[in-house]
PDB file of C-alpha atoms and ligand atoms in Angstrom:
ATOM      1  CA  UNK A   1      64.964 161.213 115.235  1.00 87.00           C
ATOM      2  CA  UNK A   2      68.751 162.408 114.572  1.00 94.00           C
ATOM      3  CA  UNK A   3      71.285 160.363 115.983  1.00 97.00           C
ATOM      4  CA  UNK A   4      72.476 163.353 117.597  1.00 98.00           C
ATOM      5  CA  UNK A   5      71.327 166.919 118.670  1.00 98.00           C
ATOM      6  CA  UNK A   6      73.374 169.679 119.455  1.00 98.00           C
ATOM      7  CA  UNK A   7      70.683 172.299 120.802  1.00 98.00           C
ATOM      8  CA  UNK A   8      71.730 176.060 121.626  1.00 98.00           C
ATOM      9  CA  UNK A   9      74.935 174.634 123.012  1.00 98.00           C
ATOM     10  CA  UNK A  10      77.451 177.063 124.970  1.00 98.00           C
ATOM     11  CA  UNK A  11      80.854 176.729 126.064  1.00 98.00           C
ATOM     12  CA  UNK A  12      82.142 178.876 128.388  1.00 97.00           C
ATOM     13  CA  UNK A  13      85.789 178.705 129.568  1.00 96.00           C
ATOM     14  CA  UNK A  14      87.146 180.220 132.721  1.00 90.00           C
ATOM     15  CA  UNK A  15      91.294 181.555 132.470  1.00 85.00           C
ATOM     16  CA  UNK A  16      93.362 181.142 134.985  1.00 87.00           C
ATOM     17  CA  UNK A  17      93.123 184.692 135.318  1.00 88.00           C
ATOM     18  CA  UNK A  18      89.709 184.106 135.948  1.00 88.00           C
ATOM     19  CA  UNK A  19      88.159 185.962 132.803  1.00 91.00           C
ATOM     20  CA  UNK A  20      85.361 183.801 130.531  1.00 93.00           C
ATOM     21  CA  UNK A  21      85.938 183.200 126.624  1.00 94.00           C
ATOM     22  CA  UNK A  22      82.495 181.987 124.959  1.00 96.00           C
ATOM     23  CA  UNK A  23      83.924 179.421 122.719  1.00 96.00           C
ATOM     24  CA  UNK A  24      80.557 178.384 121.379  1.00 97.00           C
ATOM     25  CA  UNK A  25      77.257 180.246 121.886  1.00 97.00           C
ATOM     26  CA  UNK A  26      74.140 178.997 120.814  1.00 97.00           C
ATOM     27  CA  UNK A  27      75.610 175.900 118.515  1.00 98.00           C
ATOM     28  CA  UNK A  28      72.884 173.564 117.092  1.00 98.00           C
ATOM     29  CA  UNK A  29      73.092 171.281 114.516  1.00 98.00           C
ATOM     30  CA  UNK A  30      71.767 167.958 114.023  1.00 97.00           C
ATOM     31  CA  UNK A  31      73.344 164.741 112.583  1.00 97.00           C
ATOM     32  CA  UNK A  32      71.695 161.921 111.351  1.00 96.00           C
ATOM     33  CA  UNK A  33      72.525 158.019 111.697  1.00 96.00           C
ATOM     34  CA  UNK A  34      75.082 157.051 109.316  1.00 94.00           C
ATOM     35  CA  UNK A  35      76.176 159.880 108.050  1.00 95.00           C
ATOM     36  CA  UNK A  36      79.919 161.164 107.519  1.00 96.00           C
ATOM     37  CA  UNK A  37      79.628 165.092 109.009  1.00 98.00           C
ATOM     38  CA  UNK A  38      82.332 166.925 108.525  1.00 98.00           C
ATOM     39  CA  UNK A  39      82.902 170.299 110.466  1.00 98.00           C
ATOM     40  CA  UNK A  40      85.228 172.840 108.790  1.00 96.00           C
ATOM     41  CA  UNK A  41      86.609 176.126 110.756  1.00 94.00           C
ATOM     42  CA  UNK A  42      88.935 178.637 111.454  1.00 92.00           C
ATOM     43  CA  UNK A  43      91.482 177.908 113.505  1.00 90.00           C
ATOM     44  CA  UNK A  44      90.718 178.522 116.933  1.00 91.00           C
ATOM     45  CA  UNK A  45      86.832 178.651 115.847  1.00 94.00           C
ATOM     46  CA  UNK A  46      85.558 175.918 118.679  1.00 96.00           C
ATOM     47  CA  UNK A  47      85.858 172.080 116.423  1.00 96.00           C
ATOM     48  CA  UNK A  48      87.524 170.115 119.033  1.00 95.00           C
ATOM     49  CA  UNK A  49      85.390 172.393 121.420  1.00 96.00           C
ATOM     50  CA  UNK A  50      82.343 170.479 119.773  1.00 98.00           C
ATOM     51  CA  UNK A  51      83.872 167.221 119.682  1.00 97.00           C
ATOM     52  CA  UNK A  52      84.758 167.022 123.199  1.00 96.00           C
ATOM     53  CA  UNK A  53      81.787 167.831 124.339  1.00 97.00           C
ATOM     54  CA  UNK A  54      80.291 165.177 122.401  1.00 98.00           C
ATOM     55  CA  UNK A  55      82.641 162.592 123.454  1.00 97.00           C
ATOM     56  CA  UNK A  56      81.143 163.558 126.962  1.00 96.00           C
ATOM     57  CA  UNK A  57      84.600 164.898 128.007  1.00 95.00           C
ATOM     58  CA  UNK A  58      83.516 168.012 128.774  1.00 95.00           C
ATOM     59  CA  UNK A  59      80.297 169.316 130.249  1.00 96.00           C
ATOM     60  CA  UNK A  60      78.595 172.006 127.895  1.00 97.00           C
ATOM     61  CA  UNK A  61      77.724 175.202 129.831  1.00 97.00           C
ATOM     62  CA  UNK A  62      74.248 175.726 128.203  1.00 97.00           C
ATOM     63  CA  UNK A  63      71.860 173.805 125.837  1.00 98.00           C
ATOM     64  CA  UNK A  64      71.433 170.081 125.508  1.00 97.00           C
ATOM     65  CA  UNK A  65      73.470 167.491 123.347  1.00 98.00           C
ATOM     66  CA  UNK A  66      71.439 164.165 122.423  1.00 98.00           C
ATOM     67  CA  UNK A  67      72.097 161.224 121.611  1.00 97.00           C
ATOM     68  CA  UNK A  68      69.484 159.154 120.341  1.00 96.00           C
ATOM     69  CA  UNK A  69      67.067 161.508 122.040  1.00 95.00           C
ATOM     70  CA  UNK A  70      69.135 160.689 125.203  1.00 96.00           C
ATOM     71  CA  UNK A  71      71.883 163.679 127.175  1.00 97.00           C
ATOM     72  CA  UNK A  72      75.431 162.709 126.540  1.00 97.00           C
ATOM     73  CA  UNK A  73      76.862 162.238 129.992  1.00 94.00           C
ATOM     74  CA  UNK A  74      79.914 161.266 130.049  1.00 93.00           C
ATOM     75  CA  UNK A  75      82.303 159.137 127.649  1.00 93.00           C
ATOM     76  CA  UNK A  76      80.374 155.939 126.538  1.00 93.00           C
ATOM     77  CA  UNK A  77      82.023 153.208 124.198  1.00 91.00           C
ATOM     78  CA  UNK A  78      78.970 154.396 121.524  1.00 92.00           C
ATOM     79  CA  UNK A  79      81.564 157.235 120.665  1.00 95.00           C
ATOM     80  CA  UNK A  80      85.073 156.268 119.799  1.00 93.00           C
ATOM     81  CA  UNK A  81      87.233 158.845 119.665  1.00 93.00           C
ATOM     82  CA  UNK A  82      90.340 159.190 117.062  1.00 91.00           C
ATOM     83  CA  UNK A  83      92.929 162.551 117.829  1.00 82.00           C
ATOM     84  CA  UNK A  84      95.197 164.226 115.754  1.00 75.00           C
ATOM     85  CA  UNK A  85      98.782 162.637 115.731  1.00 68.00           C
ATOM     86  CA  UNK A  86      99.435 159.455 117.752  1.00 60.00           C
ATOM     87  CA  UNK A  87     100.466 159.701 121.190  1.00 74.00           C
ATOM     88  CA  UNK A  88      97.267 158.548 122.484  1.00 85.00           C
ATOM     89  CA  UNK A  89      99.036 154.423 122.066  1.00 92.00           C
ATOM     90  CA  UNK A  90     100.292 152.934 124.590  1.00 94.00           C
ATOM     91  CA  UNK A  91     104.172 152.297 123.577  1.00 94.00           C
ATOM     92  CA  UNK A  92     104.701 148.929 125.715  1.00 96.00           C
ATOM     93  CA  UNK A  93     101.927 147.331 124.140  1.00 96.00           C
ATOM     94  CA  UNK A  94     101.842 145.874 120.554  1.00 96.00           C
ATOM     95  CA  UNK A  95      99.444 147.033 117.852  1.00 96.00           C
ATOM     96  CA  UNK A  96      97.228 144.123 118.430  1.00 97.00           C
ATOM     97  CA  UNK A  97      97.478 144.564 122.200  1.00 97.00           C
ATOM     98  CA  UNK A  98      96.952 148.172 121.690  1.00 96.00           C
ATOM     99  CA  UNK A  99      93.745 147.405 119.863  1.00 96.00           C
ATOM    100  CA  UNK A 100      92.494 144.837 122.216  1.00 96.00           C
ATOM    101  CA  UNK A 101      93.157 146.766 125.197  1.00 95.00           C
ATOM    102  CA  UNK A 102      89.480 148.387 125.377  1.00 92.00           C
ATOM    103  CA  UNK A 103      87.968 144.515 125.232  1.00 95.00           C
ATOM    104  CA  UNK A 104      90.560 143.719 127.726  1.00 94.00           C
ATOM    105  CA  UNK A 105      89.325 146.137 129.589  1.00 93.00           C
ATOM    106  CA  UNK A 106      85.812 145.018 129.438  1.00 92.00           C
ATOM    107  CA  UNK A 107      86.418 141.388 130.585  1.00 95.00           C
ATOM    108  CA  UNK A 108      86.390 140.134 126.845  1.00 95.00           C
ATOM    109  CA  UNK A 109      88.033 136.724 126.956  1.00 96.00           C
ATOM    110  CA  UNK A 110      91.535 136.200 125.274  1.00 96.00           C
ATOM    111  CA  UNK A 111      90.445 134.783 121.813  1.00 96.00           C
ATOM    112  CA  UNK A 112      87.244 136.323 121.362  1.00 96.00           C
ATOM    113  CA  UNK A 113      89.821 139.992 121.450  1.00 96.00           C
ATOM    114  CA  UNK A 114      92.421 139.153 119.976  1.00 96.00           C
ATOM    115  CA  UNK A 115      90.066 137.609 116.927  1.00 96.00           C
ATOM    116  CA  UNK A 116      87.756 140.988 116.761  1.00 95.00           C
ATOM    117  CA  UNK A 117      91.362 143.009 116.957  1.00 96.00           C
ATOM    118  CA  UNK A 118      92.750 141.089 113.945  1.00 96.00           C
ATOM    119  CA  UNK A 119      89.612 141.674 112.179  1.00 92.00           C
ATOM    120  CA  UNK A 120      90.169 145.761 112.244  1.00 91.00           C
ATOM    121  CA  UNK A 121      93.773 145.598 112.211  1.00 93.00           C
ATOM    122  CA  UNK A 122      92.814 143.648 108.801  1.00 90.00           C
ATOM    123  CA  UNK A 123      89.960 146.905 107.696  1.00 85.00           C
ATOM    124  CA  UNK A 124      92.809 149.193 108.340  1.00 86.00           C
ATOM    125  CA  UNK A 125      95.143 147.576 106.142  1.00 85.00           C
ATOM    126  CA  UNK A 126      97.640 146.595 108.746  1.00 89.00           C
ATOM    127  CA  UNK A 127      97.464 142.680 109.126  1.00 87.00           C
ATOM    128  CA  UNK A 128     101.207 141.462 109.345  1.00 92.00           C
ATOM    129  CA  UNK A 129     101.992 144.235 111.821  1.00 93.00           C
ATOM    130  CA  UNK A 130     100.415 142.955 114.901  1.00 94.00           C
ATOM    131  CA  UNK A 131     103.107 142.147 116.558  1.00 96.00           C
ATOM    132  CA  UNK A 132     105.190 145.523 116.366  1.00 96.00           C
ATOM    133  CA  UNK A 133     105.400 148.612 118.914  1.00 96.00           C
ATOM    134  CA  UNK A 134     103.923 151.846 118.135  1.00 93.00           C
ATOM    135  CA  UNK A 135     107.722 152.490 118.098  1.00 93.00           C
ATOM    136  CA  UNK A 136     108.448 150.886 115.086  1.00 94.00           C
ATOM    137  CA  UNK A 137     105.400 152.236 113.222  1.00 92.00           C
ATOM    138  CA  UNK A 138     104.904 154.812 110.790  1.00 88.00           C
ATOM    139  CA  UNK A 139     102.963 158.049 112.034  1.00 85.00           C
ATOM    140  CA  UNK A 140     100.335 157.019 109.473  1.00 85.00           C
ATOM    141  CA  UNK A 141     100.197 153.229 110.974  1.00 89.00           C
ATOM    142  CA  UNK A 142     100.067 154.508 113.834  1.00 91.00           C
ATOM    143  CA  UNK A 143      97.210 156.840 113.177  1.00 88.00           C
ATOM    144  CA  UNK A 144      94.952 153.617 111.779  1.00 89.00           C
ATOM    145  CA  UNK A 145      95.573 151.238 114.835  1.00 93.00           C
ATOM    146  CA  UNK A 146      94.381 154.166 117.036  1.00 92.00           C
ATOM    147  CA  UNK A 147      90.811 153.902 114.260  1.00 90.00           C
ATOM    148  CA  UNK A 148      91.306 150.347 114.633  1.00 91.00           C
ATOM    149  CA  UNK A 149      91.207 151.016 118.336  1.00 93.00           C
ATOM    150  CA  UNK A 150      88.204 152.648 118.437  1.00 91.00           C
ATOM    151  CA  UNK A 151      86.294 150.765 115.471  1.00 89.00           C
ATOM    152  CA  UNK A 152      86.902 147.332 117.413  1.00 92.00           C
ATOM    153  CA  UNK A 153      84.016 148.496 119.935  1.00 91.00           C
ATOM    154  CA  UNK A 154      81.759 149.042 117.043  1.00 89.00           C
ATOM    155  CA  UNK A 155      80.426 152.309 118.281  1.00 92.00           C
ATOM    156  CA  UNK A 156      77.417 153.668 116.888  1.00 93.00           C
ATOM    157  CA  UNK A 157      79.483 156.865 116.344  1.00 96.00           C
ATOM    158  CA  UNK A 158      83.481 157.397 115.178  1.00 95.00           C
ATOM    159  CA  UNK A 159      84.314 161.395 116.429  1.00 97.00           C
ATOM    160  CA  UNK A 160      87.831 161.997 114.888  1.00 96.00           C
ATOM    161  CA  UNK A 161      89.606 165.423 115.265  1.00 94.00           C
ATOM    162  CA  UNK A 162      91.846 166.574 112.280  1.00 93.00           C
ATOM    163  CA  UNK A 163      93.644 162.959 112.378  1.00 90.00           C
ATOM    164  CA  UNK A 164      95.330 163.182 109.547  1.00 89.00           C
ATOM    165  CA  UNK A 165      96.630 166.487 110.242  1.00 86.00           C
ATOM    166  CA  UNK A 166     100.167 165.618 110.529  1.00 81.00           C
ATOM    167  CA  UNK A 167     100.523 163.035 107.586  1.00 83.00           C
ATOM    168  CA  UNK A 168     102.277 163.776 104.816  1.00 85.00           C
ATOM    169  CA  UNK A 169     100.060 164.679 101.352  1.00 88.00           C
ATOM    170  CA  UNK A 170     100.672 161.400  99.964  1.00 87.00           C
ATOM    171  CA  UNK A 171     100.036 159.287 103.435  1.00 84.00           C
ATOM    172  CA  UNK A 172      96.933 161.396 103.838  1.00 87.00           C
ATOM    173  CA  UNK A 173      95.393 160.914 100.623  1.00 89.00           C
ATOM    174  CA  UNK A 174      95.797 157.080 101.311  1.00 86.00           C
ATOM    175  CA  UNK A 175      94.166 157.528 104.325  1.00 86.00           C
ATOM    176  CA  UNK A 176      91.391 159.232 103.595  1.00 91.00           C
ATOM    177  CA  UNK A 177      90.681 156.803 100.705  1.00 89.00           C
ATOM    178  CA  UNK A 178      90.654 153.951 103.691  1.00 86.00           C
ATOM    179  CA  UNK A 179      88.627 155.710 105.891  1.00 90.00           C
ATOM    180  CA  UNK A 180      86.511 156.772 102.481  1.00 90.00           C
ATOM    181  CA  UNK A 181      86.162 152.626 102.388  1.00 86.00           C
ATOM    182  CA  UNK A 182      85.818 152.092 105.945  1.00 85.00           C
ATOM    183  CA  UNK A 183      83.149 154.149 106.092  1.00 88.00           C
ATOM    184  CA  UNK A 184      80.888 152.285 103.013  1.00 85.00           C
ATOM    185  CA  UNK A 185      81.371 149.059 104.847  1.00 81.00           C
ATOM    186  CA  UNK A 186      81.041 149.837 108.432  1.00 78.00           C
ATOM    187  CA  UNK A 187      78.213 152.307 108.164  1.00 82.00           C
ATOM    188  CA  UNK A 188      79.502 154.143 111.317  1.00 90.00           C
ATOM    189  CA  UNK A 189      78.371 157.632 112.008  1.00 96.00           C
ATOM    190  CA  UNK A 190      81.360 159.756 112.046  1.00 97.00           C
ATOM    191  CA  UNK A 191      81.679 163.340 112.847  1.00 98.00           C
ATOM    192  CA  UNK A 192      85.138 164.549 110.832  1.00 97.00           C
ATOM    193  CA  UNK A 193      86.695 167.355 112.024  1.00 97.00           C
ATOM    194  CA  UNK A 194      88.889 169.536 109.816  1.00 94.00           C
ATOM    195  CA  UNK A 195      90.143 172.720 108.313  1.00 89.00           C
ATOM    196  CA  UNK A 196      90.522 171.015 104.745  1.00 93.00           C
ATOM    197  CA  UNK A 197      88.439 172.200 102.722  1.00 95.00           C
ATOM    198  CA  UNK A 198      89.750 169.594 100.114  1.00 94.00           C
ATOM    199  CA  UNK A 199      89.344 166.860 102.722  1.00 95.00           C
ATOM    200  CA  UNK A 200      86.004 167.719 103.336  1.00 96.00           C
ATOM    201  CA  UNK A 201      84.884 167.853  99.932  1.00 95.00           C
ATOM    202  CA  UNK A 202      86.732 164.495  99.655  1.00 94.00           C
ATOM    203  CA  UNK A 203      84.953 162.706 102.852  1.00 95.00           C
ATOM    204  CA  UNK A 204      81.664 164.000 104.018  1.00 95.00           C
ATOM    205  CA  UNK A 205      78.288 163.418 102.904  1.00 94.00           C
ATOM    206  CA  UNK A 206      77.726 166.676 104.528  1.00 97.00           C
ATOM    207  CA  UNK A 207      80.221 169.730 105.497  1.00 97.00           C
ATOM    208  CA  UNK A 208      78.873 172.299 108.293  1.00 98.00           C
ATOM    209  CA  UNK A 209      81.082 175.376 108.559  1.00 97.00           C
ATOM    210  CA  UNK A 210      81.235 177.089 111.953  1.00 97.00           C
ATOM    211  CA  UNK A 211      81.841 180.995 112.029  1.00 96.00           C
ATOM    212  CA  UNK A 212      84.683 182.475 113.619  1.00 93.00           C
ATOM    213  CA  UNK A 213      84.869 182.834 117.518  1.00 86.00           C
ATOM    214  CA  UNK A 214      84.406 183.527 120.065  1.00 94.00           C
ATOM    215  CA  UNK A 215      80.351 182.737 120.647  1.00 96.00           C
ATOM    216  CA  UNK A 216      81.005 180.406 117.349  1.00 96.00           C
ATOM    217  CA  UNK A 217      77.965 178.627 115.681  1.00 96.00           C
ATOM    218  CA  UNK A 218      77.213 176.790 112.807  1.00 97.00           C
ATOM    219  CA  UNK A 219      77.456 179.383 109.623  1.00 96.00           C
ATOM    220  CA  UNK A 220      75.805 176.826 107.380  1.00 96.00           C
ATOM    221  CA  UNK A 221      75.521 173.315 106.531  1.00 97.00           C
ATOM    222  CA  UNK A 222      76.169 171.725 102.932  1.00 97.00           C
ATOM    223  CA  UNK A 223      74.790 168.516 101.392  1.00 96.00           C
ATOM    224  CA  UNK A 224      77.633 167.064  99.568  1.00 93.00           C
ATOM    225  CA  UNK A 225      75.580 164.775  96.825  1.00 87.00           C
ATOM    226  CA  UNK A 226      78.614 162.909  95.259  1.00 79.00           C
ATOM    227  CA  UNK A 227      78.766 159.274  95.627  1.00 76.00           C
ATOM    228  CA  UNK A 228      81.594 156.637  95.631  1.00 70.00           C
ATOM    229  CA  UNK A 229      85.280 157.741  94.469  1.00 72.00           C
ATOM    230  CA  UNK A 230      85.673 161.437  94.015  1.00 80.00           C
ATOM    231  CA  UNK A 231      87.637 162.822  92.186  1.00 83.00           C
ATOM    232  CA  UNK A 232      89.106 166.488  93.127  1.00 84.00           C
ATOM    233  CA  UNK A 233      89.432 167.236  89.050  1.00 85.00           C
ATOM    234  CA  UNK A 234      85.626 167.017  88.852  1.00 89.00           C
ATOM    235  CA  UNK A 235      83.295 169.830  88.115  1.00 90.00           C
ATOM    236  CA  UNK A 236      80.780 168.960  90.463  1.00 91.00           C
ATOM    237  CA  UNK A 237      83.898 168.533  93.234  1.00 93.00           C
ATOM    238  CA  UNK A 238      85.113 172.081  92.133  1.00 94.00           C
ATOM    239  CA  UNK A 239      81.741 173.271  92.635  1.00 94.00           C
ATOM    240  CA  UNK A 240      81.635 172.396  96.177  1.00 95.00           C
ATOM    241  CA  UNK A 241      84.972 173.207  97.112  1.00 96.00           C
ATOM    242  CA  UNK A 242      84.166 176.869  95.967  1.00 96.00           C
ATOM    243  CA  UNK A 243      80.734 176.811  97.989  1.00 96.00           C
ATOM    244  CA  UNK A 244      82.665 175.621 101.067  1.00 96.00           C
ATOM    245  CA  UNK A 245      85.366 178.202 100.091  1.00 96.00           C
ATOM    246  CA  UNK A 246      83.170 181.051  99.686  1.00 95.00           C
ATOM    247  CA  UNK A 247      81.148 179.997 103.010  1.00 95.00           C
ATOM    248  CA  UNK A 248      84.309 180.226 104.984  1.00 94.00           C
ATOM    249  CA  UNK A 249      86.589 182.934 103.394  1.00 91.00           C
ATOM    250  CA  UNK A 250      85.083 185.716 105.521  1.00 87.00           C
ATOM    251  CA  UNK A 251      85.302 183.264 109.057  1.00 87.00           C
ATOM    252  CA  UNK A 252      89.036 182.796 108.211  1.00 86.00           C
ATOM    253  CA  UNK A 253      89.796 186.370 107.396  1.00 85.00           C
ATOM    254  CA  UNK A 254      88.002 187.642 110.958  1.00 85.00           C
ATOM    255  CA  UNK A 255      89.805 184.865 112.853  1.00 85.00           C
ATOM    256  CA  UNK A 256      93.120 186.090 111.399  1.00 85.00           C
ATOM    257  CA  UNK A 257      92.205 189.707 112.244  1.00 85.00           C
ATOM    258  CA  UNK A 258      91.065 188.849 116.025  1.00 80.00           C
ATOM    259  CA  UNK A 259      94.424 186.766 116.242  1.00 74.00           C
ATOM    260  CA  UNK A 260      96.886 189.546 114.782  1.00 68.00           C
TER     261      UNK A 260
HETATM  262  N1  LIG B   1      90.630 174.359 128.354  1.00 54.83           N
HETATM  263  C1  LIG B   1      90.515 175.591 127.849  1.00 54.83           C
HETATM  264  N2  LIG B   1      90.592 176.689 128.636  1.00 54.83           N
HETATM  265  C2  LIG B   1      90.443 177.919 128.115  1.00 54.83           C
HETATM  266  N3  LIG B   1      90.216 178.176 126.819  1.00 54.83           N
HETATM  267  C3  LIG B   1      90.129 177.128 125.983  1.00 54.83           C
HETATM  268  C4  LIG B   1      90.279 175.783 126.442  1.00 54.83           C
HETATM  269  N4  LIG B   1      90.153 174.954 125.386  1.00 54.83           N
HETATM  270  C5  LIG B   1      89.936 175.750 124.315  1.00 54.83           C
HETATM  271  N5  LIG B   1      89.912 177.059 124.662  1.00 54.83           N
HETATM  272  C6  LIG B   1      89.677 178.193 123.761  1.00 54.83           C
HETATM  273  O1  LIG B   1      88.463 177.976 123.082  1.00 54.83           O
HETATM  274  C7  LIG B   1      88.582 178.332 121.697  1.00 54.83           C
HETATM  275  C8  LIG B   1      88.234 177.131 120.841  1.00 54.83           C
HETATM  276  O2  LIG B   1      89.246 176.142 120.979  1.00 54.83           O
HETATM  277  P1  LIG B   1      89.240 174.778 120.169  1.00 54.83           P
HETATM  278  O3  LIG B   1      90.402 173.991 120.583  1.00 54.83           O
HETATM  279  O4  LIG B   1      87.895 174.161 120.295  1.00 54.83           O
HETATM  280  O5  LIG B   1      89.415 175.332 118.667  1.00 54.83           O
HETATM  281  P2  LIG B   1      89.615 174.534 117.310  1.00 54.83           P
HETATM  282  O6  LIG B   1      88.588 175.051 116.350  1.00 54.83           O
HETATM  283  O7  LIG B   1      89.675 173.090 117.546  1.00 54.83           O
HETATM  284  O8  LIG B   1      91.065 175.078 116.816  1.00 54.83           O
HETATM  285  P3  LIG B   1      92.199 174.336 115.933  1.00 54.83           P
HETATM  286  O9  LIG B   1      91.715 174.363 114.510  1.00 54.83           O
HETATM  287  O10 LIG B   1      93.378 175.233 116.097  1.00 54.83           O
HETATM  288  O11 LIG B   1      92.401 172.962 116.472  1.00 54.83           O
HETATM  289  C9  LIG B   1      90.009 178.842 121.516  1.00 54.83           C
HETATM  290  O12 LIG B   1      89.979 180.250 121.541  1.00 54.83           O
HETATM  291  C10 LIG B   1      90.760 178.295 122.701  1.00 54.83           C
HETATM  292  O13 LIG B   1      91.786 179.171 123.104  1.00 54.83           O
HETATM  293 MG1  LIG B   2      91.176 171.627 117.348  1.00 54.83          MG
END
């Protein structure tokens, strides 16, 4: 059984104005336990659509999403969630405290948190910063205490939307190395979502590309069969970058036309 099942899955939003936009009509695809899935699209196309539905933030309108063979109702700690940018920390709290704050939460006793925050505070590379305020952190710091955040309650699933969107090229390529390593050691299930088709190549063990929307689905799904550090020089990376590319060119092009 996948870990998760999307299943003819529509969104439906209502404007102000009152008029419906079918954001995603009849989206299925199925991910399997410990894989890194990434999902590429247009702007606009329906990814954090997907993702939020997922998280159990929003209700689809039609179809079913599974987990483990069970509906996703709701937000549960089995899917952390990781945004783009960083405004999701609280800035009175320091990055340990920032960490801990979901154990808190949960009744977790003093040391027991603060010695399972250190401990992903360490896998993101950040021990030795504990102590400071999202304030005096780096937007790329900043961007692994809020993984950190949501590793700490070892979900079975990490969903993360574009979140290295607004690093710089050298920041992000540092990241995605970490998370590359995070990944291998953790074993999470994370669902990536990004319009990078070089950071796609880069992360997932398997890239599905949605179409253009409205009513957006899944265009097609590729198996990405490289293993450990990749390198973006490669011929077999080339090779999937143009099959991605290729796959997507026409989505992007009707998304620009629909927008313009
Ligand atoms: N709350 C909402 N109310 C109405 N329409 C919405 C709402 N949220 C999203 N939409 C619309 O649904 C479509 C999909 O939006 P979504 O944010 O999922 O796209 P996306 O693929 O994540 O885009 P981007 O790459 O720009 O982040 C867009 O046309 C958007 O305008
Ligand atoms: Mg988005």
């Amino acid at each position: 059984m996948a870990l998760v099942s999307f299943r003819d899955v529509q969104k439906t939003y209502r404007s102000l104005q009152g008029i419906d936009y079918v954001a995603v009509e009849r989206f299925s695809v199925e991910i399997e336990a410990g894989e890194f899935f990434c999902l590429l699209g247009p702007s606009g196309c329906g990814k954090t659509t997907v993702l939020k539905m997922l998280a159990g933030f929003e209700p689809p309108t039609a179809g079913r999403i599974l987990m483990e063979g069970r509906p996703v109702m709701g937000a549960s700690r089995d899917r952390g969630v990781v945004f783009q940018g960083d405004d999701s920390l609280y800035g009175w709290l320091s990055a340990v405290e920032n960490v801990e704050f979901g154990l808190r939460m949960r009744g977790v006793g003093k040391t027991e948190r603060r010695e399972r925050a250190m401990r992903y505070l360490e896998l993101v590379g950040l021990d030795g910063q504990q102590q400071k305020y999202p304030a005096e952190l780096s937007g790329g710091m900043k961007q692994r205490i809020q993984i950190a955040r949501a590793l700490v309650n070892e979900p079975k699933m990490l969903l993360m939307d574009e979140p290295f969107a607004a690093l710089d090229a050298q920041t992000r390529a540092l990241m995605q190395g970490e998370l590359a390593s995070i990944w291998q050691a953790a074993r999470t299930t994370v669902l990536f979502i990004t319009h990078d088709i070089d950071e796609a190549v880069t992360l997932g063990s398997r890239i599905g590309v949605m179409r253009a929307g409205p009513r957006s689905q899944v265009k097609g799904v590729i198996e990405v069969a490289l293993n450990g550090a990749r390198s973006r020089t490669d011929d077999v990376f080339l090779r999937y970058y143009k099959q991605v590319y290729e796959m997507i060119r026409d989505e992007v092009a009707k998304s620009v036309a629909r927008t313009t």
